[in-house]
Short mmCIF file of C-alpha atoms and ligand atoms in Angstrom, two decimals:
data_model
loop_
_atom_site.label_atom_id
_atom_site.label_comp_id
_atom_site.label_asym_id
_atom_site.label_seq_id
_atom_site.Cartn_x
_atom_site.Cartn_y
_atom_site.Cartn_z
CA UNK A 126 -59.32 -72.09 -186.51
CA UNK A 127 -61.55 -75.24 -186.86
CA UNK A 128 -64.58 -75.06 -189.35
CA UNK A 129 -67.61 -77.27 -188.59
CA UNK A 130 -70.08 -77.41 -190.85
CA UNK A 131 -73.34 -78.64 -190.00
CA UNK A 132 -74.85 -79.94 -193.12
CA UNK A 133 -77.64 -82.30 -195.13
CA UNK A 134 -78.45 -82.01 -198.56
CA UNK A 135 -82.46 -82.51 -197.68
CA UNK A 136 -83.80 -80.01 -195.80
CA UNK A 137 -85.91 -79.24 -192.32
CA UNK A 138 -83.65 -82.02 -190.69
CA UNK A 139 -82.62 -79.83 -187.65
CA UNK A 140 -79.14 -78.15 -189.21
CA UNK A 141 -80.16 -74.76 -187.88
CA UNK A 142 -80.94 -76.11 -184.71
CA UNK A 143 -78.41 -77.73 -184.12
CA UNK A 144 -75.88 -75.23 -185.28
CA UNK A 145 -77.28 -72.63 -182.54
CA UNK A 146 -76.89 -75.45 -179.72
CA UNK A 147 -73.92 -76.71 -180.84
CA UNK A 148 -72.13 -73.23 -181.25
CA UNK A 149 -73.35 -71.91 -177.85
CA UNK A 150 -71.64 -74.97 -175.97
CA UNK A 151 -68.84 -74.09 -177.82
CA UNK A 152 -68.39 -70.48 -177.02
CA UNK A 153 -69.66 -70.94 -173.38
CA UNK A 154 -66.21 -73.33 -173.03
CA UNK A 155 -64.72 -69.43 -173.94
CA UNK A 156 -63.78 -70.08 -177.40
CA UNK A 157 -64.08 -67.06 -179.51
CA UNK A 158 -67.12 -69.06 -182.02
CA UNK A 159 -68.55 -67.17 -185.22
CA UNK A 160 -71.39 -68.67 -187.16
CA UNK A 161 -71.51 -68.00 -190.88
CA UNK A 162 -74.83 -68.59 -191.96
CA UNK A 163 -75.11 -69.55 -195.61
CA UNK A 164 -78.70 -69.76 -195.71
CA UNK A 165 -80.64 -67.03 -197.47
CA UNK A 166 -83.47 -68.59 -194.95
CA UNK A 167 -81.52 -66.60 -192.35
CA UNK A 168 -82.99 -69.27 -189.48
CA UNK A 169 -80.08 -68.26 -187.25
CA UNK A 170 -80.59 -64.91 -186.77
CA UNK A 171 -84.17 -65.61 -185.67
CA UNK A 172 -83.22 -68.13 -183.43
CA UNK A 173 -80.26 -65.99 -182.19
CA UNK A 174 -82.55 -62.46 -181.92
CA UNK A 175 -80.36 -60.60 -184.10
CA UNK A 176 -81.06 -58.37 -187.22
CA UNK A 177 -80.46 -59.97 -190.66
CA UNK A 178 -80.18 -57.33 -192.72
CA UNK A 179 -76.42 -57.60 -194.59
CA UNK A 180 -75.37 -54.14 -196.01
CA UNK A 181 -74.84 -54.85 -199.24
CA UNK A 182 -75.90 -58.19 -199.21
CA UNK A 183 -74.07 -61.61 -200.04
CA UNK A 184 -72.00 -60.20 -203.12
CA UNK A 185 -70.47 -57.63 -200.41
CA UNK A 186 -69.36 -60.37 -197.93
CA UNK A 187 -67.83 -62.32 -200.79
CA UNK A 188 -65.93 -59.24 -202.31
CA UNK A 189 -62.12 -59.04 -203.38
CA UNK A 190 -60.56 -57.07 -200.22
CA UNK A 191 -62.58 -58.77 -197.32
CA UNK A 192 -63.91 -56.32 -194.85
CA UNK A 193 -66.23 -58.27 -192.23
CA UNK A 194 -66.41 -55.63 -189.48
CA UNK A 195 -69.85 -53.96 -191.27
CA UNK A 196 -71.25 -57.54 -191.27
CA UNK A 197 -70.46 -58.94 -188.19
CA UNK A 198 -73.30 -58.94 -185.28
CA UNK A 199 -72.91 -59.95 -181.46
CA UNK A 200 -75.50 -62.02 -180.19
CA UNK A 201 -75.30 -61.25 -176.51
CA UNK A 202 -74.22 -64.43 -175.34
CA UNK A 203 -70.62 -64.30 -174.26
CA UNK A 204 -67.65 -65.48 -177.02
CA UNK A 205 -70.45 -66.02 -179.74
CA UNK A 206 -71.16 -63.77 -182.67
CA UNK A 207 -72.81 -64.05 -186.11
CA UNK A 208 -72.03 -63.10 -189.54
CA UNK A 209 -75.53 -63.48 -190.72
CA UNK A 210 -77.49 -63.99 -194.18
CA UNK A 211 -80.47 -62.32 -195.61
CA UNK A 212 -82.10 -63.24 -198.86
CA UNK A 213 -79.48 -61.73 -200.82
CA UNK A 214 -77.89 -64.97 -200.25
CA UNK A 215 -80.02 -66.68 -202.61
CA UNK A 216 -77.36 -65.38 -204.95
CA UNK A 217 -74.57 -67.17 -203.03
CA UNK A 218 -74.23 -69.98 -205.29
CA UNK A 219 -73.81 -67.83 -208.10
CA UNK A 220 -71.99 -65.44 -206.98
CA UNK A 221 -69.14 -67.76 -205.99
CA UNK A 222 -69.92 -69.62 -209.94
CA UNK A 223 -69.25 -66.18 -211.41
CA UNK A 224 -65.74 -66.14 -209.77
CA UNK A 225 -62.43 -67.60 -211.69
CA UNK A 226 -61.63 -69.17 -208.71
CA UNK A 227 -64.83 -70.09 -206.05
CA UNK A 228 -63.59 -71.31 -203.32
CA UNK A 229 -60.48 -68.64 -203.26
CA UNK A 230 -63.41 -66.45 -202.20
CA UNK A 231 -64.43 -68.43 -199.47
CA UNK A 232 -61.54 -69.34 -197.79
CA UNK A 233 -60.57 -65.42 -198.12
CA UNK A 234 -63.78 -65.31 -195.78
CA UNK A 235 -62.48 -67.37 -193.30
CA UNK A 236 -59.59 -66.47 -193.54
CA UNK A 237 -60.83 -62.92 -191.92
CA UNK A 238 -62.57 -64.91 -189.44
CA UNK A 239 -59.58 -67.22 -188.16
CA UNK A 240 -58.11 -63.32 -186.97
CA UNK A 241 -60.91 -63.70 -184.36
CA UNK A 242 -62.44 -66.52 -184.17
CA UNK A 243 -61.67 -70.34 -182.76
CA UNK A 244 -64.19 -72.38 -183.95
CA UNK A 245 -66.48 -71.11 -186.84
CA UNK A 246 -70.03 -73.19 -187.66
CA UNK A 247 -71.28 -72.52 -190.57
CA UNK A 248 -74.86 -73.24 -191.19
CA UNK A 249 -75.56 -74.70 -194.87
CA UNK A 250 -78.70 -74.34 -197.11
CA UNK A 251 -79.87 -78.10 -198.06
CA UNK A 252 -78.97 -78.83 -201.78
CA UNK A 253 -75.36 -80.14 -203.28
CA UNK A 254 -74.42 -76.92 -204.41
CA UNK A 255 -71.38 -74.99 -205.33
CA UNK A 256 -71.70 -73.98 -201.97
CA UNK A 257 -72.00 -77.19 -200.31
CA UNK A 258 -68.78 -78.34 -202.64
CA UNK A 259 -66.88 -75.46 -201.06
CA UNK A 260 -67.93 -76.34 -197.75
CA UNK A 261 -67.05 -79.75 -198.10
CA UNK A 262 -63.42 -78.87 -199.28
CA UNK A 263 -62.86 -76.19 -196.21
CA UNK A 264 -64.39 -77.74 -193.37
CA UNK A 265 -62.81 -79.84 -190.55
CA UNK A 266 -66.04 -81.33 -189.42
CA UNK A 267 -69.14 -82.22 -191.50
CA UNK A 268 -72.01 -82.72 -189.00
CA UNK A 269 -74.95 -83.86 -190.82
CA UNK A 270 -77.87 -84.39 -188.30
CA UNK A 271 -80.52 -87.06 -190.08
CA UNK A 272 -83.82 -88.30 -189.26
CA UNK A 273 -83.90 -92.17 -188.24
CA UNK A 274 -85.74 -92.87 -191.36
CA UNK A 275 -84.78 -95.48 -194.27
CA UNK A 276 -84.79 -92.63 -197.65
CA UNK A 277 -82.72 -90.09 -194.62
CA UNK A 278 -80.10 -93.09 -194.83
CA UNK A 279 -80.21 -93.66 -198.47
CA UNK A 280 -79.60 -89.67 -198.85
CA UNK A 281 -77.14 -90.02 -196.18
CA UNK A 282 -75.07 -92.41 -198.64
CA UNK A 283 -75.39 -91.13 -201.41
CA UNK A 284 -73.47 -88.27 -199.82
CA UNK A 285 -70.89 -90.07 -198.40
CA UNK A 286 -70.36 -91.24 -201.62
CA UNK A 287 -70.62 -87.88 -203.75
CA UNK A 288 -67.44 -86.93 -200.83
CA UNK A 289 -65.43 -89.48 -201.41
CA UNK A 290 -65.61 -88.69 -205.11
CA UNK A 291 -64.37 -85.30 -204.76
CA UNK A 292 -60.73 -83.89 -203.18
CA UNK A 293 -61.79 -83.45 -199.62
CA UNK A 294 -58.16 -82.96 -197.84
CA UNK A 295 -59.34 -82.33 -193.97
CA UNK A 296 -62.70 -83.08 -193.84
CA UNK A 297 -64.47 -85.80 -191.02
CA UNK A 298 -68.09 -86.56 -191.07
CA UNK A 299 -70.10 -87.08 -187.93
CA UNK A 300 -73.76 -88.02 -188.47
CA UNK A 301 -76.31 -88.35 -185.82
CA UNK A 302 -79.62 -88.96 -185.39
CA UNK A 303 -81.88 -86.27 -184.75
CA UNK A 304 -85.48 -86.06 -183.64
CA UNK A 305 -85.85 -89.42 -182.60
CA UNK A 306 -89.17 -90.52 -181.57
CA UNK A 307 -89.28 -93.09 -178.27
CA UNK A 308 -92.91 -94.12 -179.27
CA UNK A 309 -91.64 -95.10 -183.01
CA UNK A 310 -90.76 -98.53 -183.04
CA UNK A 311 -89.33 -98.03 -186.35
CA UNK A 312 -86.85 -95.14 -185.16
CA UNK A 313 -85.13 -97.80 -182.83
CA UNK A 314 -85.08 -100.41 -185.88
CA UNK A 315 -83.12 -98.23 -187.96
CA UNK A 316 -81.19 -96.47 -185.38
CA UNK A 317 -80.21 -100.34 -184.26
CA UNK A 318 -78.72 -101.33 -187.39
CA UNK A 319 -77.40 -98.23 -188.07
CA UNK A 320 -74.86 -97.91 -185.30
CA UNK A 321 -74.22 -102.00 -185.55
CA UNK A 322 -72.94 -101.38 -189.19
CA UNK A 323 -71.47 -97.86 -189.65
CA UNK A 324 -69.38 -97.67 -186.11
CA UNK A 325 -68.82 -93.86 -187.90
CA UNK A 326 -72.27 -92.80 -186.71
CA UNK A 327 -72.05 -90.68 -183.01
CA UNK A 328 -73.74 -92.75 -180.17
CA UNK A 329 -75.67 -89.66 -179.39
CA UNK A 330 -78.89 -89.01 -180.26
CA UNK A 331 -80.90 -85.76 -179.85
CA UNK A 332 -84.87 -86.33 -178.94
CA UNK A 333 -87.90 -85.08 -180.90
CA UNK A 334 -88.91 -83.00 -177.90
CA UNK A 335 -91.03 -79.98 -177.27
CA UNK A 336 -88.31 -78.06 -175.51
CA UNK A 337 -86.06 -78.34 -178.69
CA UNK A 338 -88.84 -76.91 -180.99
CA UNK A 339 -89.80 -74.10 -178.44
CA UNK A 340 -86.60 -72.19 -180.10
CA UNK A 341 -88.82 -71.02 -182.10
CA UNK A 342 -90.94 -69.34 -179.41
CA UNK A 343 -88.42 -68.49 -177.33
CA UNK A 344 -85.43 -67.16 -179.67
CA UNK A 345 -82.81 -68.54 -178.24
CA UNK A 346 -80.16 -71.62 -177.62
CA UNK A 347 -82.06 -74.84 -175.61
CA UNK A 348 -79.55 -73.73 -172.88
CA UNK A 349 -81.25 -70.12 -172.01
CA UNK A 350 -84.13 -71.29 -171.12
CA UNK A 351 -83.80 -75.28 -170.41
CA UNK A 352 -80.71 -75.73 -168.91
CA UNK A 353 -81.01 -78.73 -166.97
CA UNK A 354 -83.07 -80.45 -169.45
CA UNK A 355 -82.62 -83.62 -170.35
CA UNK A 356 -82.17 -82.46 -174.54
CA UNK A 357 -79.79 -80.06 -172.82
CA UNK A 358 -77.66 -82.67 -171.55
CA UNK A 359 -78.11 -84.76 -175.18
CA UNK A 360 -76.54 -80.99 -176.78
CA UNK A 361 -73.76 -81.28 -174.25
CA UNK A 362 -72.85 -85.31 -174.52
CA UNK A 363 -73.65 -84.44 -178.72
CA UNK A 364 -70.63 -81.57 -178.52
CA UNK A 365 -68.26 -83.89 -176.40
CA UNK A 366 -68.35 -86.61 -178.92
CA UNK A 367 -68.00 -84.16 -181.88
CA UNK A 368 -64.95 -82.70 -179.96
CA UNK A 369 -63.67 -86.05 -179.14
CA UNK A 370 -64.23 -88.79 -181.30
CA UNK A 371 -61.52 -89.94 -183.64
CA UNK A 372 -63.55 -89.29 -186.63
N1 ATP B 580 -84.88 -82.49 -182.05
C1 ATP B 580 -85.95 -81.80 -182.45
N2 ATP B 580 -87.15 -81.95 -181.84
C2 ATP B 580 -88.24 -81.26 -182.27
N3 ATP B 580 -88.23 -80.40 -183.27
C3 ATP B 580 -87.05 -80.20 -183.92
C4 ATP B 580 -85.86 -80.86 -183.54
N4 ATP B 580 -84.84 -80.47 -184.38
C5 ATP B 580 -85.41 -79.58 -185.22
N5 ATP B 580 -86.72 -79.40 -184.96
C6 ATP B 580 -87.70 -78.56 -185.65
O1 ATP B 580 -87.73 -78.96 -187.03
C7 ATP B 580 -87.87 -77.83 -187.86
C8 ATP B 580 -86.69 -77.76 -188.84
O2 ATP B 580 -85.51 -77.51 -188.07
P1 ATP B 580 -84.31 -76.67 -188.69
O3 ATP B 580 -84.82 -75.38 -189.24
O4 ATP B 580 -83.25 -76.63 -187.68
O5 ATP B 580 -83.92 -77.62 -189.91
P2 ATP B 580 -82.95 -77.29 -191.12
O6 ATP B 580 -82.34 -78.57 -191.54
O7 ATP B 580 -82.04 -76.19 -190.76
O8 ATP B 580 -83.99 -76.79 -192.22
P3 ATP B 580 -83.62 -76.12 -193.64
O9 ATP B 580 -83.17 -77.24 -194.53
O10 ATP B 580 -84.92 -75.50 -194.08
O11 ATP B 580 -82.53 -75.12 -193.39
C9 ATP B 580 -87.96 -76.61 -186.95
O12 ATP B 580 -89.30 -76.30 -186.73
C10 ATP B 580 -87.32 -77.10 -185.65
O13 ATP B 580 -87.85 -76.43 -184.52
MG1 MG B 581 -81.63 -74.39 -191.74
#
Protein backbone atom coordinates (compact mmCIF):
# COMPACT_ATOMS: atom_id res chain seq x y z
CA UNK A 1 0.00 0.00 0.00
CA UNK A 2 1.35 3.55 -0.74
CA UNK A 3 0.46 6.40 1.80
CA UNK A 4 0.28 9.98 0.44
CA UNK A 5 -0.15 12.48 2.62
CA UNK A 6 -1.24 15.74 1.57
CA UNK A 7 0.04 18.17 4.04
CA UNK A 8 1.07 22.05 5.16
CA UNK A 9 1.63 23.12 8.48
CA UNK A 10 -0.44 26.62 7.72
CA UNK A 11 -3.75 26.17 7.03
CA UNK A 12 -6.70 27.00 4.24
CA UNK A 13 -3.92 26.27 1.54
CA UNK A 14 -6.13 23.79 -0.49
CA UNK A 15 -5.01 20.25 1.38
CA UNK A 16 -8.62 19.15 1.51
CA UNK A 17 -9.12 20.01 -1.88
CA UNK A 18 -6.73 18.61 -3.20
CA UNK A 19 -6.89 15.37 -1.33
CA UNK A 20 -10.60 14.78 -2.78
CA UNK A 21 -9.22 15.46 -6.48
CA UNK A 22 -6.27 13.78 -6.11
CA UNK A 23 -7.84 10.55 -4.51
CA UNK A 24 -10.71 10.36 -7.07
CA UNK A 25 -8.10 10.20 -10.08
CA UNK A 26 -6.64 7.68 -8.20
CA UNK A 27 -9.44 5.32 -7.59
CA UNK A 28 -11.06 6.04 -11.04
CA UNK A 29 -7.50 4.31 -12.48
CA UNK A 30 -9.37 1.19 -10.25
CA UNK A 31 -7.15 1.28 -7.36
CA UNK A 32 -8.88 0.31 -4.25
CA UNK A 33 -8.09 4.30 -2.51
CA UNK A 34 -9.17 5.04 1.25
CA UNK A 35 -8.86 8.51 2.64
CA UNK A 36 -8.12 8.85 6.33
CA UNK A 37 -9.06 12.12 7.30
CA UNK A 38 -7.19 13.43 10.31
CA UNK A 39 -8.92 16.57 10.55
CA UNK A 40 -11.43 17.09 13.33
CA UNK A 41 -12.63 19.88 10.59
CA UNK A 42 -14.04 16.79 8.83
CA UNK A 43 -13.78 18.96 5.26
CA UNK A 44 -13.79 15.63 3.41
CA UNK A 45 -16.80 14.26 4.27
CA UNK A 46 -18.57 17.47 3.21
CA UNK A 47 -16.92 17.61 0.12
CA UNK A 48 -17.42 13.82 -0.39
CA UNK A 49 -21.45 13.89 0.85
CA UNK A 50 -20.93 11.43 3.44
CA UNK A 51 -21.92 11.36 7.21
CA UNK A 52 -19.15 12.23 9.74
CA UNK A 53 -20.30 10.96 12.63
CA UNK A 54 -17.42 8.22 14.02
CA UNK A 55 -19.02 5.78 16.59
CA UNK A 56 -17.04 6.21 19.26
CA UNK A 57 -15.06 8.81 18.03
CA UNK A 58 -11.16 9.16 17.37
CA UNK A 59 -10.05 7.18 20.62
CA UNK A 60 -12.16 4.13 19.02
CA UNK A 61 -10.33 4.23 15.62
CA UNK A 62 -7.02 4.39 17.42
CA UNK A 63 -7.83 1.44 19.88
CA UNK A 64 -5.56 -1.70 20.71
CA UNK A 65 -7.35 -4.53 18.45
CA UNK A 66 -8.15 -2.42 15.26
CA UNK A 67 -11.62 -2.94 13.99
CA UNK A 68 -12.29 -0.39 10.97
CA UNK A 69 -15.39 -2.04 9.45
CA UNK A 70 -17.87 0.29 11.95
CA UNK A 71 -15.87 3.31 10.67
CA UNK A 72 -15.46 2.88 7.25
CA UNK A 73 -18.01 4.81 4.74
CA UNK A 74 -18.37 4.40 0.80
CA UNK A 75 -18.62 7.45 -1.00
CA UNK A 76 -20.40 6.30 -4.12
CA UNK A 77 -17.80 6.84 -6.47
CA UNK A 78 -16.36 3.57 -7.64
CA UNK A 79 -12.89 2.12 -5.73
CA UNK A 80 -13.01 5.18 -3.25
CA UNK A 81 -14.08 5.08 0.36
CA UNK A 82 -13.53 7.17 3.52
CA UNK A 83 -12.63 6.55 7.00
CA UNK A 84 -13.80 9.89 8.16
CA UNK A 85 -13.23 12.35 11.26
CA UNK A 86 -15.60 14.22 13.41
CA UNK A 87 -14.62 16.58 16.15
CA UNK A 88 -13.69 13.91 18.38
CA UNK A 89 -10.56 14.15 16.51
CA UNK A 90 -9.55 17.19 18.17
CA UNK A 91 -8.30 14.65 20.66
CA UNK A 92 -6.11 12.92 18.04
CA UNK A 93 -2.97 14.44 19.03
CA UNK A 94 -3.41 13.42 22.42
CA UNK A 95 -4.66 10.48 22.19
CA UNK A 96 -1.70 9.11 20.21
CA UNK A 97 0.70 11.35 23.19
CA UNK A 98 -1.06 9.24 25.82
CA UNK A 99 0.20 6.01 24.11
CA UNK A 100 3.77 4.27 25.12
CA UNK A 101 4.35 3.94 21.72
CA UNK A 102 2.41 6.69 19.12
CA UNK A 103 3.05 5.84 16.05
CA UNK A 104 2.64 1.83 16.84
CA UNK A 105 -0.99 3.01 16.87
CA UNK A 106 -0.97 4.46 13.65
CA UNK A 107 0.68 2.23 11.59
CA UNK A 108 -1.70 -0.55 13.33
CA UNK A 109 -4.33 1.73 11.41
CA UNK A 110 -2.92 1.30 8.26
CA UNK A 111 -1.98 -1.56 8.64
CA UNK A 112 -5.94 -2.60 8.58
CA UNK A 113 -6.22 -0.50 5.64
CA UNK A 114 -3.29 -2.03 3.39
CA UNK A 115 -5.93 -5.47 3.70
CA UNK A 116 -8.05 -3.32 1.32
CA UNK A 117 -6.77 -0.61 0.15
CA UNK A 118 -3.93 0.48 -2.65
CA UNK A 119 -3.29 3.85 -2.18
CA UNK A 120 -4.47 5.58 1.12
CA UNK A 121 -4.48 9.77 1.29
CA UNK A 122 -4.64 10.93 4.31
CA UNK A 123 -5.79 14.42 4.82
CA UNK A 124 -3.74 16.35 7.70
CA UNK A 125 -4.91 19.15 10.09
CA UNK A 126 -2.31 22.23 9.61
CA UNK A 127 0.05 22.43 12.70
CA UNK A 128 3.51 20.30 13.36
CA UNK A 129 1.94 18.03 15.58
CA UNK A 130 2.41 14.62 16.98
CA UNK A 131 0.28 13.84 14.29
CA UNK A 132 2.00 15.48 11.55
CA UNK A 133 5.43 13.73 13.06
CA UNK A 134 3.67 10.40 12.59
CA UNK A 135 2.62 11.22 9.26
CA UNK A 136 5.83 12.28 8.23
CA UNK A 137 7.52 8.96 9.44
CA UNK A 138 4.68 6.62 7.59
CA UNK A 139 4.05 8.26 4.48
CA UNK A 140 5.51 7.57 0.97
CA UNK A 141 4.52 10.87 -0.44
CA UNK A 142 4.28 14.27 1.33
CA UNK A 143 2.25 16.55 -0.99
CA UNK A 144 2.19 19.91 0.43
CA UNK A 145 0.14 22.24 -1.92
CA UNK A 146 1.41 26.13 -1.14
CA UNK A 147 0.30 29.41 -2.17
CA UNK A 148 2.87 31.31 -4.59
CA UNK A 149 3.52 33.72 -1.86
CA UNK A 150 7.07 34.71 -0.23
CA UNK A 151 6.07 33.79 3.98
CA UNK A 152 4.15 30.26 2.02
CA UNK A 153 7.93 29.64 0.92
CA UNK A 154 9.60 30.59 4.06
CA UNK A 155 6.99 28.08 5.89
CA UNK A 156 7.64 25.76 3.15
CA UNK A 157 11.45 25.64 4.38
CA UNK A 158 11.27 25.69 7.44
CA UNK A 159 9.54 22.35 6.95
CA UNK A 160 11.80 20.87 4.80
CA UNK A 161 14.12 21.54 7.29
CA UNK A 162 12.15 20.37 10.55
CA UNK A 163 12.09 16.74 8.03
CA UNK A 164 15.34 16.44 7.47
CA UNK A 165 15.94 16.77 11.19
CA UNK A 166 13.88 13.94 12.09
CA UNK A 167 14.18 9.89 10.95
CA UNK A 168 12.02 10.00 7.90
CA UNK A 169 12.96 6.41 6.23
CA UNK A 170 10.48 6.47 2.97
CA UNK A 171 9.21 9.66 2.77
CA UNK A 172 9.36 12.11 -0.77
CA UNK A 173 8.01 15.56 -0.79
CA UNK A 174 6.24 17.02 -3.76
CA UNK A 175 5.19 20.68 -3.40
CA UNK A 176 3.15 22.57 -5.82
CA UNK A 177 1.69 25.61 -6.25
CA UNK A 178 -1.81 26.04 -5.67
CA UNK A 179 -4.29 28.78 -6.39
CA UNK A 180 -2.28 30.65 -8.62
CA UNK A 181 -3.58 33.85 -9.78
CA UNK A 182 -2.83 34.75 -13.80
CA UNK A 183 -3.63 38.51 -13.06
CA UNK A 184 -0.87 38.52 -10.05
CA UNK A 185 2.24 39.56 -11.39
CA UNK A 186 3.79 38.62 -8.23
CA UNK A 187 2.48 34.85 -8.38
CA UNK A 188 4.62 34.40 -11.65
CA UNK A 189 7.72 36.19 -9.83
CA UNK A 190 7.84 33.73 -7.20
CA UNK A 191 6.61 30.80 -9.02
CA UNK A 192 9.71 31.79 -11.60
CA UNK A 193 12.37 31.54 -9.18
CA UNK A 194 10.93 28.94 -7.45
CA UNK A 195 11.07 26.19 -10.03
CA UNK A 196 14.64 27.80 -11.40
CA UNK A 197 16.14 26.97 -7.89
CA UNK A 198 14.38 24.00 -6.20
CA UNK A 199 14.11 21.59 -9.53
CA UNK A 200 12.12 19.43 -6.46
CA UNK A 201 9.03 21.60 -6.94
CA UNK A 202 6.21 19.74 -9.56
CA UNK A 203 5.90 21.78 -12.86
CA UNK A 204 2.22 21.70 -12.29
CA UNK A 205 0.30 24.21 -11.04
CA UNK A 206 -3.41 24.17 -10.06
CA UNK A 207 -5.42 27.66 -10.87
CA UNK A 208 -7.31 29.88 -8.40
CA UNK A 209 -10.50 29.19 -10.31
CA UNK A 210 -14.18 29.32 -9.62
CA UNK A 211 -14.82 25.76 -10.67
CA UNK A 212 -12.28 24.51 -7.97
CA UNK A 213 -14.05 26.48 -5.14
CA UNK A 214 -17.62 25.44 -6.36
CA UNK A 215 -16.79 22.02 -4.30
CA UNK A 216 -18.17 23.60 -1.87
CA UNK A 217 -21.54 24.10 -3.58
CA UNK A 218 -21.58 21.22 -5.33
CA UNK A 219 -20.17 18.38 -2.84
CA UNK A 220 -18.22 16.66 -4.85
CA UNK A 221 -14.66 15.91 -6.75
CA UNK A 222 -13.91 18.85 -9.73
CA UNK A 223 -14.38 15.74 -11.97
CA UNK A 224 -18.37 15.17 -11.29
CA UNK A 225 -19.33 18.06 -12.38
CA UNK A 226 -16.34 19.73 -14.58
CA UNK A 227 -14.87 17.12 -16.32
CA UNK A 228 -13.41 18.61 -19.24
CA UNK A 229 -12.31 21.62 -17.49
CA UNK A 230 -9.32 23.02 -17.89
CA UNK A 231 -8.50 22.70 -13.61
CA UNK A 232 -9.68 19.19 -14.42
CA UNK A 233 -6.98 18.53 -16.73
CA UNK A 234 -4.34 20.57 -14.15
CA UNK A 235 -5.83 17.55 -11.33
CA UNK A 236 -5.01 14.96 -13.94
CA UNK A 237 -1.33 16.32 -15.28
CA UNK A 238 -0.94 17.20 -11.03
CA UNK A 239 -1.60 13.15 -10.30
CA UNK A 240 0.70 12.01 -13.29
CA UNK A 241 3.63 13.88 -12.00
CA UNK A 242 2.98 12.80 -8.35
CA UNK A 243 2.82 9.17 -9.75
CA UNK A 244 5.79 9.69 -11.86
CA UNK A 245 8.35 11.91 -10.88
CA UNK A 246 11.51 10.59 -9.33
CA UNK A 247 10.98 12.44 -6.20
N1 LIG B 1 -7.27 26.18 -6.53
C1 LIG B 1 -8.23 26.79 -5.84
N2 LIG B 1 -8.97 27.78 -6.38
C2 LIG B 1 -9.94 28.42 -5.66
N3 LIG B 1 -10.24 28.12 -4.40
C3 LIG B 1 -9.53 27.13 -3.80
C4 LIG B 1 -8.52 26.40 -4.48
N4 LIG B 1 -7.98 25.48 -3.61
C5 LIG B 1 -8.67 25.64 -2.47
N5 LIG B 1 -9.60 26.60 -2.56
C6 LIG B 1 -10.52 27.11 -1.54
O1 LIG B 1 -9.75 27.55 -0.42
C7 LIG B 1 -10.40 27.22 0.78
C8 LIG B 1 -9.48 26.35 1.64
O2 LIG B 1 -9.30 25.11 0.96
P1 LIG B 1 -9.09 23.76 1.78
O3 LIG B 1 -10.16 23.61 2.81
O4 LIG B 1 -8.91 22.68 0.80
O5 LIG B 1 -7.72 24.11 2.51
P2 LIG B 1 -7.03 23.31 3.70
O6 LIG B 1 -5.57 23.52 3.56
O7 LIG B 1 -7.51 21.92 3.73
O8 LIG B 1 -7.58 24.11 4.97
P3 LIG B 1 -7.39 23.68 6.51
O9 LIG B 1 -5.98 24.01 6.87
O10 LIG B 1 -8.41 24.51 7.23
O11 LIG B 1 -7.67 22.19 6.59
C9 LIG B 1 -11.70 26.52 0.42
O12 LIG B 1 -12.74 27.46 0.41
C10 LIG B 1 -11.44 26.03 -1.01
O13 LIG B 1 -12.64 25.96 -1.76
MG1 LIG C 1 -8.33 20.81 5.30
Amino acid sequence: MKIFSVYNFKGGVGKTTNTVNLAYLSAMEGVRTVIWDLDPQGGTSFFLCVKPKVKGGAKAVLKGKVDLDPHLRMTGYPNLDLLPADISYRHLDQLLHDKNDPLKSFVRVLDALARDYDHVFLDCPPGLSIVAESVFRVSHVLVIPLLPSTLSLRAYNKLVQFIASRRTPRLRVAPFFNQVSSGKPIHQVVMRKVLQEHPIFLRTTIPDSNAIEAMGIKRAPIFAYAPTSPESDAYRALWQEIKTKKL
